[in-house]
Structure formats: C-alpha cells, structure tokens
PDB file of C-alpha atoms in Angstrom:
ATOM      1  CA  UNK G   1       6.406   8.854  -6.059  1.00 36.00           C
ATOM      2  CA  UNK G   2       4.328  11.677  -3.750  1.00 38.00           C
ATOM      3  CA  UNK G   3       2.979  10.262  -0.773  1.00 38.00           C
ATOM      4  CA  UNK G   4      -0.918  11.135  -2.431  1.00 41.00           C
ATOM      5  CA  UNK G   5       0.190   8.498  -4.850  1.00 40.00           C
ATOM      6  CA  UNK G   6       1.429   6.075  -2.373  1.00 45.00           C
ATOM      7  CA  UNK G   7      -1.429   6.489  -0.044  1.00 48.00           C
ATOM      8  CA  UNK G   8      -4.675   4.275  -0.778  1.00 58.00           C
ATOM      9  CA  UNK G   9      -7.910   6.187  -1.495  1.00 72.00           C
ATOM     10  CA  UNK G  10     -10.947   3.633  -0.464  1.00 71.00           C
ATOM     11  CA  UNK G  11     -14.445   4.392  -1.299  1.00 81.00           C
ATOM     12  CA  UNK G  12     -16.976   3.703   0.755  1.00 79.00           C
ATOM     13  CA  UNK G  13     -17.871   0.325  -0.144  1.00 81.00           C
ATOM     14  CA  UNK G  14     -14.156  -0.906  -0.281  1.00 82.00           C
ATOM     15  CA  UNK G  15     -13.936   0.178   3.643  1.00 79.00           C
ATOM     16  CA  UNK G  16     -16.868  -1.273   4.497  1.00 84.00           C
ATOM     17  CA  UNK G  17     -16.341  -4.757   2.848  1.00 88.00           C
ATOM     18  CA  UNK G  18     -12.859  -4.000   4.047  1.00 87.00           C
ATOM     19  CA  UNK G  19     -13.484  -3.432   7.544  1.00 91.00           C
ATOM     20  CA  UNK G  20     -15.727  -6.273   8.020  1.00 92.00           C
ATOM     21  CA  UNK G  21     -13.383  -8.757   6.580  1.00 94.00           C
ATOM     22  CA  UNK G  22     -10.545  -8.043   8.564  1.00 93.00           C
ATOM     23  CA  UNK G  23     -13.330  -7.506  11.979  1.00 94.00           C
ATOM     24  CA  UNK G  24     -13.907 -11.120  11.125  1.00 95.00           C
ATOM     25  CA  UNK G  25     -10.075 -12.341  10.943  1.00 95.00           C
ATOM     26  CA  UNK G  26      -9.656 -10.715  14.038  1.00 95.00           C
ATOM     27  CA  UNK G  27     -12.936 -11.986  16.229  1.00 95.00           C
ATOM     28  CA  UNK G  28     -11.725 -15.613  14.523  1.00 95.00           C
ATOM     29  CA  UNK G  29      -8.538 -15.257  16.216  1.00 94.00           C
ATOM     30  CA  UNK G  30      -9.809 -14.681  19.546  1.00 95.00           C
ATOM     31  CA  UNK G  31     -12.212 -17.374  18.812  1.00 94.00           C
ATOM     32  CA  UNK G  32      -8.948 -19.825  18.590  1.00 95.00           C
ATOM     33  CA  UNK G  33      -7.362 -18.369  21.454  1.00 95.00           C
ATOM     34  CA  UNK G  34      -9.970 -18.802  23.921  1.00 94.00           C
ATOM     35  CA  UNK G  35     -10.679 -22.434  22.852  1.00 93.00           C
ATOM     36  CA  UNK G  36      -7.402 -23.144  23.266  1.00 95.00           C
ATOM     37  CA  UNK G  37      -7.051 -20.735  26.698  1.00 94.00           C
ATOM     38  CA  UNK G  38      -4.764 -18.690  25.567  1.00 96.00           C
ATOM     39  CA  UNK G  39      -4.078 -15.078  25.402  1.00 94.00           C
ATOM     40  CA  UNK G  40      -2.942 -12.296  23.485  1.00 89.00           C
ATOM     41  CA  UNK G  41      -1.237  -8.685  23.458  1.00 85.00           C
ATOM     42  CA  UNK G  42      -2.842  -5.174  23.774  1.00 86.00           C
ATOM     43  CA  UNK G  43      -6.124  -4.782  24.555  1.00 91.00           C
ATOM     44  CA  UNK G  44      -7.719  -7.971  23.070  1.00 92.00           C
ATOM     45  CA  UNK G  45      -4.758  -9.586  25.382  1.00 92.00           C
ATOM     46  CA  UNK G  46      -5.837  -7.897  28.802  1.00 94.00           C
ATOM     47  CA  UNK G  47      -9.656  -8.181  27.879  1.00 95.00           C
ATOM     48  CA  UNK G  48      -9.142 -11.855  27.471  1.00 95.00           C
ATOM     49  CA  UNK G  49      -7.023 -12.239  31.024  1.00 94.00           C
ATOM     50  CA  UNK G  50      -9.456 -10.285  32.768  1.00 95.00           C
ATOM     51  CA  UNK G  51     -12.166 -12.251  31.258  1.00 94.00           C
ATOM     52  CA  UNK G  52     -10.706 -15.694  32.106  1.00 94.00           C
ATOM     53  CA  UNK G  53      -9.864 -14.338  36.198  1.00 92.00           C
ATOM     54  CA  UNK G  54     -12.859 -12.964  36.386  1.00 89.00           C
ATOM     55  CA  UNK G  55     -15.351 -14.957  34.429  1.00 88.00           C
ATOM     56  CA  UNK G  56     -16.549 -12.589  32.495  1.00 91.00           C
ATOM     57  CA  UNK G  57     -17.549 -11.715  28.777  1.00 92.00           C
ATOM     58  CA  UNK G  58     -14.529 -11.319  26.707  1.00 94.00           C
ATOM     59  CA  UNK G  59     -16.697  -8.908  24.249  1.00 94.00           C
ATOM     60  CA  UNK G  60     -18.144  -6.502  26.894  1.00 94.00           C
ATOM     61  CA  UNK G  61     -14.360  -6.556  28.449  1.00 95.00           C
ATOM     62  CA  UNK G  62     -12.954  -5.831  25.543  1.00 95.00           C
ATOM     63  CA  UNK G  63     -15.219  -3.219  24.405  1.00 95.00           C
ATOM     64  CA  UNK G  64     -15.179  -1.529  27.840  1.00 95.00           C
ATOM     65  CA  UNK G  65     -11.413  -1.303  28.050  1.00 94.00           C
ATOM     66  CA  UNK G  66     -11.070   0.461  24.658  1.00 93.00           C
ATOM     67  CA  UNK G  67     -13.201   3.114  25.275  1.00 93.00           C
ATOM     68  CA  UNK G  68     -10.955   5.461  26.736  1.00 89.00           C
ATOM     69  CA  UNK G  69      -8.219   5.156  23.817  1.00 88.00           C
ATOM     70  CA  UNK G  70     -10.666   6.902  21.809  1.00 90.00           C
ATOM     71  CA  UNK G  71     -10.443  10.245  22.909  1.00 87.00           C
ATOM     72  CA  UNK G  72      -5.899   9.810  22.379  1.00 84.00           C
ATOM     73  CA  UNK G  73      -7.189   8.410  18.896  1.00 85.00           C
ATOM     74  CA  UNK G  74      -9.103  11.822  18.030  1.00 89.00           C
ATOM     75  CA  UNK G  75      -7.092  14.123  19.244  1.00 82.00           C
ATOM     76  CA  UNK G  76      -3.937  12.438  17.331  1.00 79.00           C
ATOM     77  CA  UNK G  77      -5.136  10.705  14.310  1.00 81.00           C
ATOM     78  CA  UNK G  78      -8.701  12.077  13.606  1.00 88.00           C
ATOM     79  CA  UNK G  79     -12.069  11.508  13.545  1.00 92.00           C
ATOM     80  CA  UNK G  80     -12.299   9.329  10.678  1.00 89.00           C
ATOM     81  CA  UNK G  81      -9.539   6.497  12.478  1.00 88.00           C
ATOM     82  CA  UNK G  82     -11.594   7.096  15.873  1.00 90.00           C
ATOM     83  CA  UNK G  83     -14.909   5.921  13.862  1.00 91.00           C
ATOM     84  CA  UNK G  84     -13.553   3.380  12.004  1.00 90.00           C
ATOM     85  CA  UNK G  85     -11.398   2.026  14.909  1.00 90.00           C
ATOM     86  CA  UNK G  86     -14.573   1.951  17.473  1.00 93.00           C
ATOM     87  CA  UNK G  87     -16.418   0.354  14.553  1.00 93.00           C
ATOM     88  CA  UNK G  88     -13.774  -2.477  14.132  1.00 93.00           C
ATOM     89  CA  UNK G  89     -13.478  -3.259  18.411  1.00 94.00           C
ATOM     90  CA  UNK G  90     -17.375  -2.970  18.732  1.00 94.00           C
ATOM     91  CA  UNK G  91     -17.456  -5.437  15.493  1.00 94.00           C
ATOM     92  CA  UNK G  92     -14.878  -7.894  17.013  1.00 95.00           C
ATOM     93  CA  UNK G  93     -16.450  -7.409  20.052  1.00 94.00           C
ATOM     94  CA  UNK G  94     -19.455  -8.749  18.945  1.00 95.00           C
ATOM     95  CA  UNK G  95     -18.691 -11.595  16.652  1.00 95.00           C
ATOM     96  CA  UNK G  96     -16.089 -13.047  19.031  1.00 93.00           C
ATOM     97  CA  UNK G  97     -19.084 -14.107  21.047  1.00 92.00           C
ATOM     98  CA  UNK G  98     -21.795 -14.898  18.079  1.00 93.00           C
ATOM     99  CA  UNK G  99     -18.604 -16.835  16.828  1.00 92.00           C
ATOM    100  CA  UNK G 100     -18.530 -19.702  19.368  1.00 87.00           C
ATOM    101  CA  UNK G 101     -21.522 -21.576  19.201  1.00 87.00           C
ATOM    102  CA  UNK G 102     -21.286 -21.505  15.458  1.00 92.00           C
ATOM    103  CA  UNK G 103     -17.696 -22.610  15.248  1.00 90.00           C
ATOM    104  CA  UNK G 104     -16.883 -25.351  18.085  1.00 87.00           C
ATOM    105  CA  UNK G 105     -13.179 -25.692  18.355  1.00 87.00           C
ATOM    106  CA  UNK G 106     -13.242 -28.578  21.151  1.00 83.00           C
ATOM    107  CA  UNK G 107      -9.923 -30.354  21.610  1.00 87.00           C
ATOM    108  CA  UNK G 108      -7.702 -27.893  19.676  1.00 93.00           C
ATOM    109  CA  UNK G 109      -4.028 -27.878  20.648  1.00 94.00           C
ATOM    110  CA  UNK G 110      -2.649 -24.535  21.663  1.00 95.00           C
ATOM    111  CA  UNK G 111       0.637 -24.805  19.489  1.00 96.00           C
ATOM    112  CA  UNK G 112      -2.682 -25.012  16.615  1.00 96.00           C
ATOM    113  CA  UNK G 113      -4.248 -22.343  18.160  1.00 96.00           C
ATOM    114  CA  UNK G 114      -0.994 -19.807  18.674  1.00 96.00           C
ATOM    115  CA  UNK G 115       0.095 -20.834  15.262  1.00 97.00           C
ATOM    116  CA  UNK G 116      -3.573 -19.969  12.856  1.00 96.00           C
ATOM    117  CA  UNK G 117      -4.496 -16.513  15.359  1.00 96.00           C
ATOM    118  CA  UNK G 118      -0.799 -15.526  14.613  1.00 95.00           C
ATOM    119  CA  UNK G 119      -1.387 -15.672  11.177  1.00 96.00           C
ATOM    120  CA  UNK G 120      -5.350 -14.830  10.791  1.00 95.00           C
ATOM    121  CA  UNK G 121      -5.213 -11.994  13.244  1.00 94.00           C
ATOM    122  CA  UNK G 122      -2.307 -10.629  11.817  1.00 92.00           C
ATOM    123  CA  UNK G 123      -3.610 -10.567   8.081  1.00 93.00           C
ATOM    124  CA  UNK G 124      -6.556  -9.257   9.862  1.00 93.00           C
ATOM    125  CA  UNK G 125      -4.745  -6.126  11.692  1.00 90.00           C
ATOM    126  CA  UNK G 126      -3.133  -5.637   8.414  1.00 90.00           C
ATOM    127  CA  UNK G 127      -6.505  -5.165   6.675  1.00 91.00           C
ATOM    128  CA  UNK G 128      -7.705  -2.825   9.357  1.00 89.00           C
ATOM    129  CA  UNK G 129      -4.593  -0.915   9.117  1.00 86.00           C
ATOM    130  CA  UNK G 130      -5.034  -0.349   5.522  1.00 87.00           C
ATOM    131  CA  UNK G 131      -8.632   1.188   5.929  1.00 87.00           C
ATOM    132  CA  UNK G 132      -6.930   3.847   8.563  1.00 84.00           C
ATOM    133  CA  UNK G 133      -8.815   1.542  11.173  1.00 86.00           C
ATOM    134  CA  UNK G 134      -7.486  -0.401  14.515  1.00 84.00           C
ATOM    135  CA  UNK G 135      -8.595  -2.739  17.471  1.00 85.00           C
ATOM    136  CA  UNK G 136      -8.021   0.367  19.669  1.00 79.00           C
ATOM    137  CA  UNK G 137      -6.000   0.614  22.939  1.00 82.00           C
ATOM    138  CA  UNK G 138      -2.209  -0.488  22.136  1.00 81.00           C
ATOM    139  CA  UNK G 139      -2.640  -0.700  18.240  1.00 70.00           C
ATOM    140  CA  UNK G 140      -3.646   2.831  18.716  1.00 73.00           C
ATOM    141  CA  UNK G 141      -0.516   3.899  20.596  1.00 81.00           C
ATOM    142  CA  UNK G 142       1.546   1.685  18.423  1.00 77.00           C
ATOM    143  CA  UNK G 143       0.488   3.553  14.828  1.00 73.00           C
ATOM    144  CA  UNK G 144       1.196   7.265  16.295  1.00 77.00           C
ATOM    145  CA  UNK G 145       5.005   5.815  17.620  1.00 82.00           C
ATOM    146  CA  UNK G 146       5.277   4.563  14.456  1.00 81.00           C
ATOM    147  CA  UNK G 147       3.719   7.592  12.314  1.00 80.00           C
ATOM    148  CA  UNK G 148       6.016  10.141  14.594  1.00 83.00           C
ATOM    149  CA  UNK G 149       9.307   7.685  14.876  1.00 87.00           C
ATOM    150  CA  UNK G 150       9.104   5.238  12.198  1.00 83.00           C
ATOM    151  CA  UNK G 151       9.498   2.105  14.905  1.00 83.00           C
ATOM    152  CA  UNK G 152       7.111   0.048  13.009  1.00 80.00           C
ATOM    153  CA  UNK G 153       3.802  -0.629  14.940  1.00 74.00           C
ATOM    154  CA  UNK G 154       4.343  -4.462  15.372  1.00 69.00           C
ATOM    155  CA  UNK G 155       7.608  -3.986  17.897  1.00 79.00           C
ATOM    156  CA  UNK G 156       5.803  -1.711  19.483  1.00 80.00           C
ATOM    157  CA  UNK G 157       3.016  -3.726  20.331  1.00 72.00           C
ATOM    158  CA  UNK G 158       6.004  -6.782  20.901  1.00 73.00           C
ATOM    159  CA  UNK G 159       7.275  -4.554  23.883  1.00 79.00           C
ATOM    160  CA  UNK G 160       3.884  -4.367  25.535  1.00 80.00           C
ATOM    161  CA  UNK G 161       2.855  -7.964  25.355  1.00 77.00           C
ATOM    162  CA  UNK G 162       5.914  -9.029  26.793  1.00 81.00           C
ATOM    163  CA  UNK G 163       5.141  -6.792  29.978  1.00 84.00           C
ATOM    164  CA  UNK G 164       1.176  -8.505  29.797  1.00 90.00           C
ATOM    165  CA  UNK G 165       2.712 -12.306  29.811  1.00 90.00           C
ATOM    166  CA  UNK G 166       4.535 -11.748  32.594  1.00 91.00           C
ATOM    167  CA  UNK G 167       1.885 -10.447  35.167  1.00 91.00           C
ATOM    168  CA  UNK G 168      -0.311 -13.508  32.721  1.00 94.00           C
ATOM    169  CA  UNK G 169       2.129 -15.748  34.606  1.00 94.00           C
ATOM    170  CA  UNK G 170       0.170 -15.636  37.971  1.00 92.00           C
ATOM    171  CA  UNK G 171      -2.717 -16.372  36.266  1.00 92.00           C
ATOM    172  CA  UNK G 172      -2.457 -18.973  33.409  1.00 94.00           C
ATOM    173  CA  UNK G 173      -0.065 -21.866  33.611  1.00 95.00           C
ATOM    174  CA  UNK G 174       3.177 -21.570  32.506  1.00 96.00           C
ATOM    175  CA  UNK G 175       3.111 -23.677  29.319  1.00 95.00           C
ATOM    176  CA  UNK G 176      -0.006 -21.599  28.155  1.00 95.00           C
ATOM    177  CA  UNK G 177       1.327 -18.332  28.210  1.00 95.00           C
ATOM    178  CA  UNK G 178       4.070 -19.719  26.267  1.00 94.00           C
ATOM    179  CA  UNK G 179       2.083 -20.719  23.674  1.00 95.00           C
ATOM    180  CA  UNK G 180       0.772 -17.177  23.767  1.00 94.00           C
ATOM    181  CA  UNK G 181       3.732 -15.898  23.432  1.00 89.00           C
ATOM    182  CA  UNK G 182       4.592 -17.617  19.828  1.00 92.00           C
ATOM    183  CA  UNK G 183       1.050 -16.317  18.446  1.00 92.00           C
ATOM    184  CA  UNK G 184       1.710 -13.234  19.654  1.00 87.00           C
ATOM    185  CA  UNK G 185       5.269 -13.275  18.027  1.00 86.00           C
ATOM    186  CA  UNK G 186       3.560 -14.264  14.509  1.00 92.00           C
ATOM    187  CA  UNK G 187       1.442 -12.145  14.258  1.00 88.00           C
ATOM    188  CA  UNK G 188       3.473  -8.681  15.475  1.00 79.00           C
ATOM    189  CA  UNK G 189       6.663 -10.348  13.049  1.00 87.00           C
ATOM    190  CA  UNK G 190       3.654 -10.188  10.311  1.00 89.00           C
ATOM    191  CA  UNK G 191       2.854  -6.983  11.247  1.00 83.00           C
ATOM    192  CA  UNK G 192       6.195  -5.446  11.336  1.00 80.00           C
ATOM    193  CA  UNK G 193       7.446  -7.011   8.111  1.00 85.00           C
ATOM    194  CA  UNK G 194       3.894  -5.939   5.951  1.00 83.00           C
ATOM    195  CA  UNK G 195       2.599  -2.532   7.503  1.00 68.00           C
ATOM    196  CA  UNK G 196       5.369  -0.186   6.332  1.00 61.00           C
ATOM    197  CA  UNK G 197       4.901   3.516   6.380  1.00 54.00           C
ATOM    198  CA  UNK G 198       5.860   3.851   2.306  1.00 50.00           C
ATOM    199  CA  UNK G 199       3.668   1.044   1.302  1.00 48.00           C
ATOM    200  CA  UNK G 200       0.623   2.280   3.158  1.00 46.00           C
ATOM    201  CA  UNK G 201       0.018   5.594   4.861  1.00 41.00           C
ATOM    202  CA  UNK G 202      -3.046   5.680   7.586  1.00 42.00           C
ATOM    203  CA  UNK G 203      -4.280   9.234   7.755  1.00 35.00           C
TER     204      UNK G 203
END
C-alpha cells in the first residue's frame, strides 16, 4: 500500500467535528486532574504546576506557554499543523475553564482521576493526531522525533514528564505526583501503542 493510500484525507467538516471532539477529551482531562490536584506532562503539565504555585489561570498559562512552539511547528511541519494545533490549545484552553462550573468533580479520588484523564486525554491526543493537529509545546517536539526517527511520540513525551515530576516534587506532595505519574503513564502507553507512523501519517 502507497503511503497516499495509508494517509487519511479529512474534509473540512470531518476536521472540524474532529478537532472539537478530541479539544473536548482533552480540556475534560485537565478538568479531572485539577479536581483531583494533579498534574500532567508537556505543556498542559507545566501550565498546570505553574498555575497551582502561582495561583493562576490554568487556560491563560497554558495558552501563553505554547505560543512560542508555534513558530518550530511551521517551520517543521507546516502551516496547516501550526493552525490546527493553535486551534486545538486555544480550544482546550478555553473549555478547561468553561468546564468547571458545569461539571463539579468534588471529592474525586486521584487514583479516579489519574486513571479516566489517562484514558480520555489519550483517546483525545489520538484524535488530534489524526487531524495533523496537537496540544503544542512537547506533543509538537514529540511528532517531528517521531516523523524523523520513528521513536513513537508517546516515549518521547514519557522522557519529558519524568524530568517535570521531579522538579513537581518541591511543589505537590509526594503521593500526588505519584498519582500523576500513572495518568501520565496511561495515556503516553495509549499513545505509543495507537499512533503509529503506517497507520496514520500527519503531514
């Protein structure tokens, strides 16, 4: 099979619906993760440390920190993926916060919490992936290492939350950033397993 045939063709419509569903998965994850005060890797991982040290929004943090990946997303993947990528953070961005009045999550345990963003966020990534889209910053990074070396995305990504959970550790207690840890390991294990350079080719 030539890679035209293996690589999706969306219209429109089909990235649109698909980049909204998978913005969603992804702000719900956060959403889970901050009831539970927990954090995550890349970007969304950092944005939500500085946010809890600082007091600050998680969706202006997060949106902030992003912004200079773009210009490393044009000049190596493209204008479309640098559209569709700031799209996707600005989306997450804003429906993490719209999210939380809308969906209390009092009382959740963080084993619940780790366990459900693990596996939301990571179907969500997935989706975004598919639609040559990302959550910016590390996801970025992670694609082109994977596009130019074939280390899938998801290790990648594994390498650089392990670094964040350790400086984490001065901030968050211990038992937290364990918890962390385990969502984080679901979801870049989904990652790595699904997002596979012959089953779907971002361009």
């Amino acid at each position: 099979m030539n890679a035209d045939l293996s690589s999706p063709r969306h219209t429109l419509t089909e990235d649109a619906q698909g980049l909204i569903v998978s913005a969603l998965q992804a702000a719900l994850g956060i959403h889970l993760l901050r009831a539970a005060g927990l954090i995550t890797g890349g970007t969304a991982g950092l944005a939500l440390l500085i946010a809890y040290a600082g007091g600050w929004s998680f969706g202006a943090t997060f949106f902030l920190i992003n912004l200079p990946f773009y210009a490393l997303a044009y000049a190596r993947k493209g204008a479309a993926f640098t559209v569709k990528s700031f799209v996707s953070v600005t989306a997450v961005s804003a429906l993490a916060e719209a999210m939380a009045p809308f969906v209390p999550l009092g009382g959740i345990h963080p084993a619940a919490a780790a366990v459900l963003f693990g596996v939301v966020c990571g179907v969500g990534l997935l989706g975004l992936f598919r639609h040559a889209s990302s959550l910016g910053g590390v996801s970025i990074v992670a694609l082109i290492v994977q596009d130019r070396t074939g280390l899938r995305a998801g290790w990648v990504q594994l390498g650089y939350d392990l670094a964040l959970f350790a400086a984490a550790l001065m901030i968050l207690p211990a038992e937290r950033v364990l918890w962390s840890a385990l969502g984080a390991v679901i979801l870049n294990a989904i990652i790595a397993m699904n997002h596979r350079r012959d089953w779907y080719i971002v361009s």
